[in-house]
Amino acid sequence: MTKVVNIGIAGAGRIGQRHAKNLLTQIPNAHLVAVADVEKKRAQELAERCGKIRWYEDYEKMLEQKDIEAVLISASTNVHREIIIGAAKKGKHIFCEKPITLTLEETNEALAVVEKARVLMQVGFMRRFDPALASAKKEIDKGSIGKPLVFKAVSRDPEGPPFEYARASGGLFVDSSIHDIDLARWFMGSEVEKVYAEGRVLIYPEYKEFGDVDVALITFTFKNGSLGNIENSRRSGYGYDTRVEIVGSEGTLQVGYLRNRRFLLVNKSGVSHDVVPSWVERFAGAFVHELQHFVDCVMDNKTPLVTGIDGKKALEIALAATTSCQKGISITL
Amino acid sequence: MDDRVKIGLIGLGRMGRIYVEALIFKIPRAELVAVADINRQAAKKIAASYSIKHWFDNYQDLLKVEDIRGVVVAASTIVHTEIIVGAAEVGKDIFCEKPVALTLKETDTALKALRKRRVKFQAGFMRRFDRGYMVAKEKIEEGKIGKPVSFKSISRDPMCPRLDYAKVSGGLIVDMAIHDFDLARWLMESEVKRVYAEGGRLVFDQLEEADDIDNATINMLFADGSVGNVEVSRNALYGYDIRTEVLGSEGGIMIGYARHTPVVLLTKKGAAHDFVPYIMERFGEAYTNELNYFVDCIYNDQNPSVTGQDGRAALEIALAATQSYKEAKPVEIPLANE
C-alpha cells in the first residue's frame, strides 16, 4: 500500500502555484514530484521553489513518468480536454480545475475516456470544502431546515480579471457563476430544470468585444419544484463578497461574511471593519481541504465528493444561462 | 365615562419632558392633568403647549389636586424624599426616577412613608422594560441557560455630563452603574453581598470640580456565590454603548447592540455602519413601557414589580461601590455605617 501519493501539476499559473504550495506544506500524504507548463520559465521557477523537482515544457512528457499517480490540471481551460484524456490513458488519477472544459462535447469526450480508464476524477469546486458551506450541507442533510425551498447566492469579485483571462474564461457564467451553480445542485439535492438569466455590461465596456457580461442574475427552477437565484458581478468596488442562503420549510441557513479580520474600529464616524479582499482569503482553507480529500480518495481508492459528472452538470447549467442571457429566453434542460 | 388615570408630573427637566410626551401621546389610559417645576416659566409653557389643565411652580400645590391618583417624580434627586413623603401622605401612588434618593437614610424615610400609607410605588429602572432585557429575563426564568453564575455589564455614555448635573447626581456609580446593579439583582436572582471598585478621572478633568470620576469598574460577589462585573464610562465618544452578558451553567445570554440603523456602507475602506447615538434611541420605548406599566398598575390596583425596595438595594450596592473605590478595598453589604 502506498504511503504517499506522487503528484504532477500541469499548469504553473496563479492557481497552479497555489495548489503546489498547499501540496508541499499542507498535505502530508501528498508528494509533489513534477510540474509542467508551456511557458518554460514558469515551469522551471515553480519547480525550483518546490525543492528542485522535475519540470517539463510538455505535459505529455510528465504524463510518461511512471512514478506519478495523479495529475493536478490547472492549465488554461482550453487545454483541459487533451490533458484529461492523456492522463486517463496513462492511468493517472485526475484533479481538474473548474470548468472541466468550455463545451459539453469536449467534456463528454473527456469524461468518456476517464470512465473507460477507471481513474478517479475530482473537479475543483473548492467551495464544497469550505468549513462553513460544508457545515451548512450537513445541517440540510440532517433536516435542520426542513425541505430546501429556495437557493440564493451572491458572488461578487473585487474587480474584473485581466482582459486576456476574461476573454478566454468562457464568460461570467461559465467562469464564475459555475461555483454558485454547483452549490445550488449540491444544497438543493435536485437537478436544475429551467434557467433564465439576465446579464449586462455595466462596468467594463471592453467585455463587449468578446460578448461577455460583467453583471448577471440567474433564476432557476429545480426538478423537485424548488427555486433558485444567483447574482454575480465582476466588480464589487469593495472586496470579495460571497454569500449563500438556503431557505427551507422549517428554517433558513445563511452562510457568508464580510469582515476579514476580527477587529472593529469604533469612533465618532461610527463602526467600521475591513472586508474580505479576495477569494484567496475567503477560501484559503477550502483549497487545502479539497486537495486533501482528493489525495485521500486516491489512497483509499474512493470516489471523490465532486466528480466529473458534477463538473459536467454545472457546466451544462452555466452554458444554458449563457444562452438564456444572449437570447433573452428561458432554457429548459 | 372617562376612566383614565389622572397623573401629576413633578420636575420638567430632560426626563420630565420625556415623560410628559409619553403620557400625552403614547399612554392612552393616562391623563396628564398637572405639571410642576420650580422654574415657573417652564411649567407654564409646557402646560400651555400640551393643554394640561394645571401647572404649578411648587410640588406641594400639585399634591393638593384631589383627583390626581398617580404622581410621576422626575425632579432633582435631592428633593425626591420630600416629594415621596408628601405624595404618600395624601395617598397618591408614586413613580419615581432612579435613584430614589442619594442616601440609604433618606430612602428608608421614603419607604417608611410608603408603607404607612400603603400607596403603590415604582422605581424608574426602565431597562427592565426594554424588549431585549425582558426577553433575556424570560429565557433565564425558563432555565434556558441553567443557573446564572456570572454577570457582566457595560454602560458607556457618549459624553461628559454637565457640571451642575454631575454635582447633584451622586457621582458616576450612583448615577449610572445603578442601572447595571438593578439588572444584576434582577437577572441573577441573588443579592449582592460584596463589591470592589476601581475608578478614575481619566478623560474629563473638569469633573474634578464635581468630585466625580469618568470611568469605573466594579466586581461583585452575590449571596449565592455567583460573580459579576460592571464597567461604566462617560467617554464612549462613538455612541451609547450598553451591553450585558449572563453566563449560566448551561449556556449564556448576550443583550445589546451597536448598530442604530440597519445600514452597512461598503467602500474600498471596508464596511461601515453607525452606532446607537444616545439613551432615547436605545431606551425610548422602555421609558414609555415603564410608565405605561405604572398607569396599568394603578388602573388594575396591583403593586408594581419594581419596588422601592429594589431602588434601595441598587442604591446600597452603588454606595458600597463608591465607598470601595474611595477606600480602595472591598466593601461588604449590608453597609454597616448607615
XYZ file of C-alpha atoms in Angstrom:
671
model
C 0.000 0.000 0.000
C 1.260 3.438 -0.866
C 2.088 5.816 1.915
C 2.148 8.975 -0.166
C 0.592 9.919 -3.478
C 3.025 11.247 -6.077
C 1.518 14.167 -7.926
C 2.389 16.178 -11.016
C 0.944 19.605 -11.721
C 0.014 20.606 -15.269
C -0.192 24.391 -15.403
C 2.014 26.603 -13.227
C -0.106 29.767 -13.333
C -1.757 31.536 -10.425
C -3.918 28.651 -9.255
C -1.272 26.018 -10.052
C 1.202 27.800 -7.814
C -1.362 27.897 -5.015
C -2.028 24.167 -5.308
C 1.715 23.467 -5.397
C 2.257 25.371 -2.182
C -0.649 23.580 -0.489
C 0.571 20.155 -1.624
C 4.048 20.901 -0.319
C 3.152 22.379 3.026
C -0.363 21.263 3.985
C -0.966 17.764 2.643
C 1.262 15.279 4.468
C 0.332 12.282 2.326
C 0.972 14.064 -0.973
C 4.308 14.298 -2.702
C 4.660 16.891 -5.430
C 7.205 15.428 -7.859
C 6.854 17.384 -11.116
C 5.395 20.436 -12.826
C 4.674 21.145 -16.465
C 3.884 24.429 -18.188
C 4.073 25.571 -21.805
C 5.881 28.604 -20.500
C 9.253 27.082 -19.797
C 10.287 29.799 -17.362
C 7.153 29.397 -15.255
C 7.624 25.616 -15.015
C 11.273 25.992 -14.142
C 10.679 28.644 -11.480
C 7.913 26.739 -9.731
C 9.953 23.506 -9.784
C 12.865 25.413 -8.283
C 10.711 26.814 -5.473
C 9.213 23.395 -4.733
C 12.550 21.838 -3.859
C 14.072 21.383 -7.322
C 11.540 18.863 -8.546
C 11.294 17.740 -12.187
C 9.843 20.212 -14.675
C 8.554 19.911 -18.244
C 7.541 22.254 -21.002
C 5.415 19.488 -22.410
C 2.782 17.938 -20.156
C 2.879 14.729 -22.208
C 6.437 14.125 -21.046
C 5.269 14.489 -17.476
C 2.449 12.008 -18.041
C 5.017 9.435 -19.158
C 6.618 9.460 -15.710
C 5.799 6.114 -14.136
C 6.060 7.276 -10.509
C 3.315 9.881 -10.953
C -0.039 8.507 -9.748
C -2.138 11.614 -10.004
C -2.208 14.771 -12.070
C -3.491 18.126 -10.998
C -4.714 20.096 -14.007
C -4.527 23.850 -13.537
C -3.586 24.809 -17.097
C -5.782 27.051 -19.289
C -9.285 25.660 -19.699
C -8.824 25.329 -23.478
C -6.259 22.530 -22.975
C -8.103 20.695 -20.167
C -9.687 18.181 -22.559
C -6.442 16.919 -24.068
C -4.636 16.744 -20.711
C -7.518 14.837 -19.090
C -7.581 12.354 -21.962
C -3.790 11.991 -21.922
C -3.663 11.481 -18.160
C -6.552 8.995 -18.116
C -4.971 6.947 -20.862
C -1.811 6.701 -18.763
C -3.889 5.587 -15.778
C -3.297 8.719 -13.751
C -5.950 9.928 -11.323
C -7.130 13.422 -12.100
C -7.832 16.573 -10.165
C -9.087 19.176 -12.641
C -9.748 22.845 -12.056
C -13.183 24.120 -12.986
C -14.626 24.405 -15.573
C -13.689 20.993 -16.960
C -13.899 22.395 -20.488
C -15.802 25.170 -22.222
C -18.193 22.943 -24.176
C -20.325 19.928 -23.356
C -18.941 17.995 -26.345
C -15.386 18.298 -25.048
C -16.454 17.437 -21.525
C -18.348 14.362 -22.711
C -15.363 13.248 -24.713
C -13.001 13.694 -21.751
C -15.337 12.010 -19.261
C -15.830 9.020 -21.556
C -12.077 8.383 -21.561
C -11.909 8.870 -17.791
C -14.688 6.350 -17.299
C -13.105 3.809 -19.597
C -9.708 4.160 -17.901
C -11.383 3.787 -14.469
C -9.285 6.554 -12.947
C -10.631 8.822 -10.213
C -11.544 12.353 -11.126
C -12.303 15.331 -8.913
C -13.360 18.768 -10.126
C -12.106 21.897 -8.340
C -15.327 23.123 -6.781
C -13.448 24.077 -3.628
C -16.434 25.803 -2.043
C -17.864 22.432 -1.087
C -14.842 22.068 1.187
C -15.211 25.438 2.883
C -15.920 24.609 6.544
C -18.946 26.945 6.695
C -20.563 25.690 3.496
C -19.781 22.081 4.428
C -21.498 22.586 7.808
C -24.499 24.085 6.038
C -24.755 20.987 3.846
C -24.617 18.772 6.944
C -27.455 20.725 8.544
C -29.559 20.394 5.400
C -28.914 16.653 5.292
C -29.875 16.383 8.964
C -33.170 18.087 8.134
C -32.445 21.116 10.323
C -34.252 23.475 7.937
C -36.831 21.003 6.694
C -37.124 20.727 2.934
C -34.946 23.211 0.988
C -37.239 25.545 -0.952
C -35.169 28.449 -2.258
C -31.471 28.782 -3.021
C -29.960 32.265 -3.083
C -26.367 33.183 -3.761
C -24.366 36.337 -4.293
C -20.811 36.238 -5.626
C -19.037 39.464 -6.373
C -15.382 39.708 -7.278
C -13.489 42.735 -6.002
C -12.558 43.609 -9.578
C -12.529 42.114 -13.026
C -9.803 39.694 -14.124
C -7.192 40.769 -16.708
C -8.687 41.285 -20.170
C -6.943 38.242 -21.676
C -8.128 35.987 -18.878
C -11.701 37.204 -19.209
C -11.628 36.656 -22.986
C -10.532 33.009 -22.617
C -12.566 32.281 -19.477
C -15.758 31.157 -21.195
C -17.606 34.156 -19.835
C -19.018 35.185 -16.479
C -21.486 32.283 -16.237
C -19.027 29.522 -17.099
C -16.088 31.040 -15.242
C -17.681 32.450 -12.119
C -21.372 31.573 -11.679
C -20.414 27.927 -12.077
C -19.285 27.855 -8.413
C -22.692 29.045 -7.248
C -24.392 26.677 -9.668
C -22.506 23.741 -8.190
C -23.542 24.811 -4.688
C -27.145 25.108 -5.843
C -27.252 21.494 -7.103
C -25.435 20.262 -4.003
C -27.540 22.071 -1.421
C -30.929 21.612 -3.057
C -30.362 17.930 -3.761
C -32.126 18.315 -7.080
C -31.160 18.980 -10.678
C -31.885 22.267 -12.408
C -34.776 22.023 -14.837
C -35.106 25.547 -16.163
C -32.795 28.567 -16.303
C -33.395 32.199 -17.061
C -30.541 34.688 -16.984
C -30.171 38.393 -17.465
C -26.764 39.951 -17.839
C -25.286 43.236 -18.992
C -22.011 45.005 -19.488
C -22.303 47.711 -16.851
C -18.737 48.111 -15.652
C -16.175 47.034 -18.255
C -17.185 48.173 -21.793
C -14.242 46.220 -23.278
C -16.053 42.942 -22.396
C -18.400 43.688 -25.294
C -15.551 42.765 -27.648
C -15.930 39.098 -26.784
C -19.626 39.121 -25.977
C -19.308 38.695 -22.218
C -21.238 40.410 -19.421
C -19.963 41.704 -16.082
C -23.151 41.690 -14.019
C -25.710 38.897 -14.152
C -28.748 37.430 -12.467
C -29.792 33.816 -12.886
C -33.130 32.322 -11.875
C -33.633 28.556 -11.632
C -36.381 26.039 -11.243
C -35.272 22.685 -9.859
C -36.783 19.332 -10.842
C -38.306 18.925 -7.373
C -40.073 22.277 -7.738
C -37.767 24.362 -5.571
C -36.373 27.683 -6.807
C -33.039 29.400 -7.028
C -31.432 32.727 -7.718
C -27.823 33.830 -8.219
C -26.325 37.298 -8.567
C -22.831 37.651 -9.981
C -20.608 40.621 -10.550
C -17.059 41.020 -11.797
C -16.505 44.100 -9.687
C -17.939 44.999 -6.290
C -15.724 48.010 -5.744
C -15.143 46.995 -2.129
C -13.955 43.417 -1.836
C -14.842 39.785 -2.291
C -18.425 39.217 -1.282
C -19.848 35.728 -1.463
C -22.971 34.729 0.418
C -25.432 31.885 0.243
C -28.841 31.409 1.781
C -30.910 28.246 1.669
C -34.497 28.828 2.702
C -36.187 25.672 3.951
C -39.690 24.759 5.067
C -38.570 24.761 8.720
C -35.782 27.327 8.786
C -33.092 29.014 6.777
C -29.322 28.770 6.546
C -27.169 31.813 5.893
C -23.506 31.409 5.014
C -21.002 34.140 4.344
C -19.378 37.132 5.936
C -17.913 40.488 5.014
C -15.351 41.029 7.758
C -11.949 39.530 7.038
C -10.041 40.256 10.215
C -11.760 40.160 13.551
C -11.465 43.732 14.614
C -13.894 46.632 14.777
C -12.905 50.272 14.621
C -15.351 52.305 16.685
C -15.055 56.080 16.651
C -17.113 59.210 16.070
C -17.852 58.267 12.485
C -19.456 55.028 13.614
C -18.340 51.439 13.436
C -16.165 50.113 10.654
C -14.297 46.993 9.747
C -12.387 45.634 6.801
C -13.840 43.396 4.101
C -12.632 40.114 2.639
C -10.161 41.284 -0.036
C -10.333 38.337 -2.457
C -11.212 34.680 -2.909
C -7.722 33.780 -1.703
C -8.541 34.849 1.853
C -12.105 33.573 1.810
C -11.379 30.100 0.518
C -7.781 29.521 1.651
C -8.896 26.590 3.826
C -11.206 25.190 1.169
C -8.323 24.894 -1.320
C -6.359 22.834 1.175
C -9.318 20.642 2.166
C -10.271 19.824 -1.453
C -6.732 18.657 -2.213
C -6.572 16.646 0.998
C -9.844 14.985 0.008
C -8.508 14.154 -3.458
C -5.276 12.684 -2.110
C -7.210 10.647 0.484
C -9.544 9.373 -2.227
C -6.578 8.276 -4.344
C -5.012 6.491 -1.363
C -8.230 4.719 -0.387
C -9.486 4.301 -3.969
C -12.744 6.082 -3.181
C -14.886 8.190 -5.462
C -14.360 11.907 -4.703
C -17.221 14.031 -3.401
C -17.125 16.225 -6.528
C -16.876 14.134 -9.678
C -16.529 14.815 -13.369
C -20.299 14.396 -13.642
C -20.763 17.272 -11.181
C -18.418 19.342 -13.311
C -20.415 18.477 -16.400
C -23.823 19.224 -14.846
C -22.648 22.620 -13.578
C -21.193 23.435 -16.988
C -24.443 22.469 -18.678
C -26.367 24.898 -16.465
C -23.763 27.654 -16.933
C -23.958 27.246 -20.718
C -27.751 27.323 -20.577
C -27.564 30.526 -18.550
C -25.196 31.995 -21.150
C -27.613 31.127 -23.973
C -30.577 32.414 -21.980
C -28.792 35.698 -21.388
C -27.852 36.058 -25.055
C -31.274 35.172 -26.431
C -33.485 36.609 -23.728
C -35.439 33.392 -23.292
C -35.633 30.744 -20.597
C -33.919 27.436 -21.305
C -35.277 24.079 -20.248
C -32.598 21.473 -19.688
C -67.220 57.769 31.112
C -63.627 58.888 31.198
C -61.900 56.360 33.437
C -58.379 57.455 32.537
C -55.869 57.547 35.384
C -55.157 61.168 36.285
C -51.459 61.854 36.650
C -49.451 64.785 38.002
C -45.825 65.177 37.000
C -43.159 66.946 39.076
C -39.907 68.130 37.539
C -39.681 69.264 33.925
C -36.027 68.642 33.209
C -34.859 66.305 30.492
C -36.533 63.188 31.902
C -39.662 65.066 32.947
C -40.235 66.288 29.405
C -39.751 62.804 28.013
C -42.376 61.509 30.445
C -44.765 64.337 29.533
C -44.621 63.312 25.888
C -45.070 59.651 26.733
C -48.080 60.373 28.962
C -49.738 62.641 26.415
C -49.113 60.713 23.204
C -48.319 57.110 23.996
C -50.260 56.022 27.068
C -53.983 56.146 26.265
C -55.056 55.100 29.754
C -53.312 58.089 31.377
C -54.435 61.697 31.548
C -51.752 64.174 32.495
C -53.684 66.836 34.449
C -50.917 68.797 36.162
C -47.233 69.629 35.931
C -44.987 71.355 38.457
C -41.493 72.775 38.292
C -39.643 75.356 40.357
C -38.982 77.014 37.020
C -42.344 78.763 36.699
C -41.919 79.644 33.034
C -41.136 76.053 32.061
C -44.219 74.757 33.898
C -46.467 77.360 32.322
C -45.108 76.872 28.840
C -45.351 73.079 28.844
C -48.868 73.165 30.327
C -49.905 75.540 27.557
C -48.332 73.645 24.707
C -49.901 70.316 25.700
C -53.176 71.759 27.071
C -52.519 70.427 30.558
C -55.180 71.643 32.988
C -52.996 72.729 35.947
C -49.469 73.994 36.313
C -47.584 74.961 39.485
C -44.188 76.329 40.485
C -44.122 74.060 43.553
C -44.927 70.394 44.053
C -46.984 70.956 47.213
C -49.784 72.624 45.265
C -49.797 69.817 42.730
C -50.239 67.265 45.506
C -53.341 69.188 46.603
C -55.145 68.432 43.338
C -57.585 65.857 44.608
C -58.377 63.835 41.516
C -54.706 63.089 40.804
C -54.144 59.387 41.505
C -50.545 58.956 40.442
C -47.522 61.233 40.727
C -44.509 60.954 38.461
C -41.402 62.271 40.225
C -38.748 63.474 37.800
C -37.356 66.333 39.859
C -33.760 66.518 41.096
C -32.746 63.517 43.199
C -32.088 65.756 46.214
C -35.799 66.530 46.564
C -37.101 63.000 45.844
C -37.545 62.076 49.511
C -39.652 65.052 50.500
C -41.840 64.692 47.418
C -42.340 60.959 48.023
C -43.229 61.550 51.685
C -45.562 64.398 50.746
C -47.286 62.397 47.997
C -47.664 59.323 50.220
C -49.227 61.482 52.961
C -52.058 62.470 50.604
C -52.454 58.909 49.305
C -51.054 59.329 45.791
C -49.392 56.411 44.032
C -45.831 57.226 43.042
C -43.500 56.614 40.122
C -40.010 57.902 40.965
C -36.969 58.276 38.717
C -33.856 56.500 39.886
C -32.131 56.870 42.261
C -34.889 57.076 44.862
C -32.526 59.163 46.998
C -28.797 59.674 47.416
C -28.546 58.097 50.876
C -29.984 54.971 52.453
C -31.274 57.050 55.356
C -33.400 59.212 53.086
C -34.506 56.177 51.135
C -35.643 54.498 54.348
C -37.599 57.610 55.321
C -39.353 57.486 51.963
C -40.013 53.732 52.142
C -41.456 54.117 55.648
C -43.932 56.745 54.438
C -44.969 54.461 51.565
C -45.591 51.541 53.905
C -47.564 53.684 56.314
C -49.938 54.982 53.656
C -49.928 51.771 51.584
C -49.524 53.664 48.342
C -48.111 51.984 45.254
C -44.532 52.771 44.321
C -42.458 52.082 41.241
C -38.745 52.873 40.859
C -37.618 54.085 37.428
C -35.400 51.224 36.316
C -36.549 51.406 32.717
C -34.112 48.800 31.453
C -36.368 46.116 32.921
C -38.960 47.296 30.382
C -36.636 47.154 27.380
C -37.667 44.374 24.987
C -34.144 42.937 24.911
C -33.812 42.703 28.675
C -37.375 41.395 29.046
C -36.693 38.537 26.644
C -33.419 37.787 28.427
C -35.192 37.635 31.788
C -37.816 35.320 30.324
C -35.167 32.955 28.912
C -33.331 32.868 32.227
C -36.562 32.103 34.085
C -37.330 29.343 31.610
C -33.996 27.805 32.575
C -32.529 28.190 29.084
C -29.043 28.955 30.421
C -29.217 26.830 33.563
C -28.252 28.562 36.756
C -26.790 32.049 36.210
C -23.221 32.087 37.510
C -21.529 35.160 36.061
C -22.831 38.652 35.245
C -21.116 41.256 33.049
C -22.444 44.630 32.115
C -21.076 47.628 30.242
C -22.675 51.076 30.307
C -20.919 53.825 28.421
C -22.240 57.319 27.910
C -21.184 59.254 24.819
C -20.372 62.452 26.698
C -19.402 64.093 29.949
C -22.408 65.248 31.994
C -22.900 68.958 32.654
C -21.102 70.038 35.829
C -24.278 71.224 37.572
C -25.789 67.800 36.926
C -22.658 65.889 37.965
C -22.578 67.791 41.262
C -26.036 66.585 42.345
C -26.090 63.187 40.604
C -24.401 61.214 43.349
C -21.451 60.513 41.070
C -20.797 58.142 38.166
C -21.505 54.956 40.097
C -24.732 56.060 41.829
C -25.996 57.841 38.720
C -25.143 55.294 36.073
C -23.936 51.925 37.378
C -27.108 51.762 39.488
C -28.935 50.570 36.343
C -26.470 47.709 35.978
C -26.766 46.844 39.665
C -30.527 46.619 39.303
C -30.094 44.349 36.262
C -27.591 42.258 38.203
C -30.017 41.607 41.077
C -32.905 41.012 38.695
C -31.191 38.715 36.194
C -29.017 36.795 38.686
C -31.885 36.421 41.168
C -29.492 36.860 44.053
C -28.457 39.780 46.260
C -25.012 41.335 46.043
C -23.015 40.807 49.217
C -19.617 42.285 48.404
C -18.219 44.792 45.921
C -14.798 46.033 44.942
C -14.467 49.050 42.689
C -11.660 50.807 40.871
C -12.206 54.081 39.086
C -10.649 57.295 37.949
C -10.906 60.634 36.212
C -9.122 59.702 33.017
C -10.598 61.907 30.315
C -12.642 64.811 31.659
C -10.538 66.929 34.035
C -13.457 69.284 34.595
C -15.186 66.612 36.697
C -12.723 67.389 39.476
C -14.912 70.345 40.406
C -17.802 67.934 40.990
C -15.514 65.451 42.760
C -16.666 62.885 40.180
C -14.916 60.287 38.029
C -15.464 59.256 34.399
C -14.540 55.580 34.421
C -15.103 52.769 36.898
C -15.121 49.018 37.018
C -16.817 47.126 39.822
C -16.504 43.465 40.773
C -19.342 41.843 42.666
C -19.943 38.714 44.694
C -23.531 37.524 45.014
C -25.059 35.846 48.073
C -25.394 32.557 46.179
C -21.689 32.591 45.296
C -22.021 33.788 41.698
C -19.835 36.636 40.460
C -20.250 39.794 38.418
C -18.583 42.806 36.878
C -19.864 46.210 35.839
C -17.949 48.729 33.718
C -19.171 52.313 33.417
C -17.717 55.170 31.429
C -18.568 58.693 30.286
C -16.257 58.792 27.283
C -17.701 56.461 24.657
C -17.405 59.293 22.142
C -18.702 56.945 19.431
C -22.146 56.477 20.935
C -24.287 54.994 23.680
C -22.877 51.552 24.369
C -24.963 49.303 26.612
C -24.248 45.584 26.813
C -24.974 42.844 29.309
C -23.974 39.216 29.381
C -25.124 36.494 31.756
C -23.299 33.199 31.757
C -25.144 30.222 33.181
C -24.316 26.606 33.927
C -25.955 25.521 30.648
C -25.435 28.484 28.346
C -25.204 32.224 28.139
C -27.199 35.209 27.028
C -25.975 38.462 25.480
C -28.037 41.639 25.362
C -27.081 44.769 23.449
C -26.191 46.028 20.000
C -24.082 48.667 18.310
C -25.743 49.431 15.001
C -28.504 52.040 15.117
C -29.910 51.930 11.583
C -29.945 48.727 9.521
C -27.493 50.189 7.033
C -23.998 48.995 6.126
C -21.908 51.122 3.778
C -19.392 49.169 1.698
C -16.454 51.021 0.159
C -12.798 50.329 -0.548
C -12.030 51.324 3.030
C -14.167 48.452 4.261
C -17.628 48.152 5.742
C -19.071 50.847 7.984
C -22.206 51.442 9.971
C -23.442 53.901 12.554
C -23.754 53.473 16.327
C -26.695 53.935 18.700
C -26.361 57.676 19.409
C -27.832 58.065 22.856
C -30.219 56.951 25.540
C -33.569 57.775 23.929
C -32.686 55.889 20.755
C -31.811 52.884 22.906
C -34.387 53.071 25.691
C -37.117 55.377 24.391
C -39.561 52.524 24.172
C -38.547 51.233 27.621
C -39.356 54.633 29.160
C -42.825 54.529 27.647
C -43.308 50.899 28.694
C -42.391 51.519 32.326
C -44.804 54.468 32.661
C -47.497 52.557 30.848
C -46.987 49.730 33.324
C -47.234 52.154 36.270
C -50.513 53.541 34.935
C -51.836 49.998 34.424
C -50.871 49.083 37.985
C -52.957 51.998 39.300
C -55.815 51.149 36.958
C -55.825 47.464 37.918
C -54.984 48.131 41.567
C -51.876 45.984 41.692
C -48.411 46.614 43.093
C -45.616 47.391 40.615
C -42.895 44.741 40.242
C -40.023 47.243 40.508
C -40.409 48.335 44.109
C -38.955 50.879 46.476
C -37.010 48.009 47.995
C -35.428 47.382 44.579
C -34.481 51.050 44.447
C -32.936 50.803 47.898
C -30.998 47.608 47.147
C -29.459 49.029 43.955
C -28.559 52.246 45.779
C -26.887 50.283 48.559
C -24.695 48.443 46.029
C -23.862 51.762 44.340
C -22.953 53.397 47.653
C -20.850 50.399 48.675
C -19.064 50.523 45.301
C -18.429 54.265 45.656
C -17.039 53.675 49.139
C -14.918 50.783 47.861
C -13.425 52.993 45.159
C -12.662 55.758 47.656
C -11.164 53.451 50.288
C -9.518 51.149 47.752
C -10.800 47.996 49.459
C -13.715 45.543 49.172
C -16.925 46.575 50.946
C -19.453 44.163 52.437
C -23.202 44.602 52.064
C -25.305 45.428 54.051
C -23.405 48.622 54.748
C -22.569 48.969 58.430
C -22.409 52.727 58.711
C -25.871 53.668 57.509
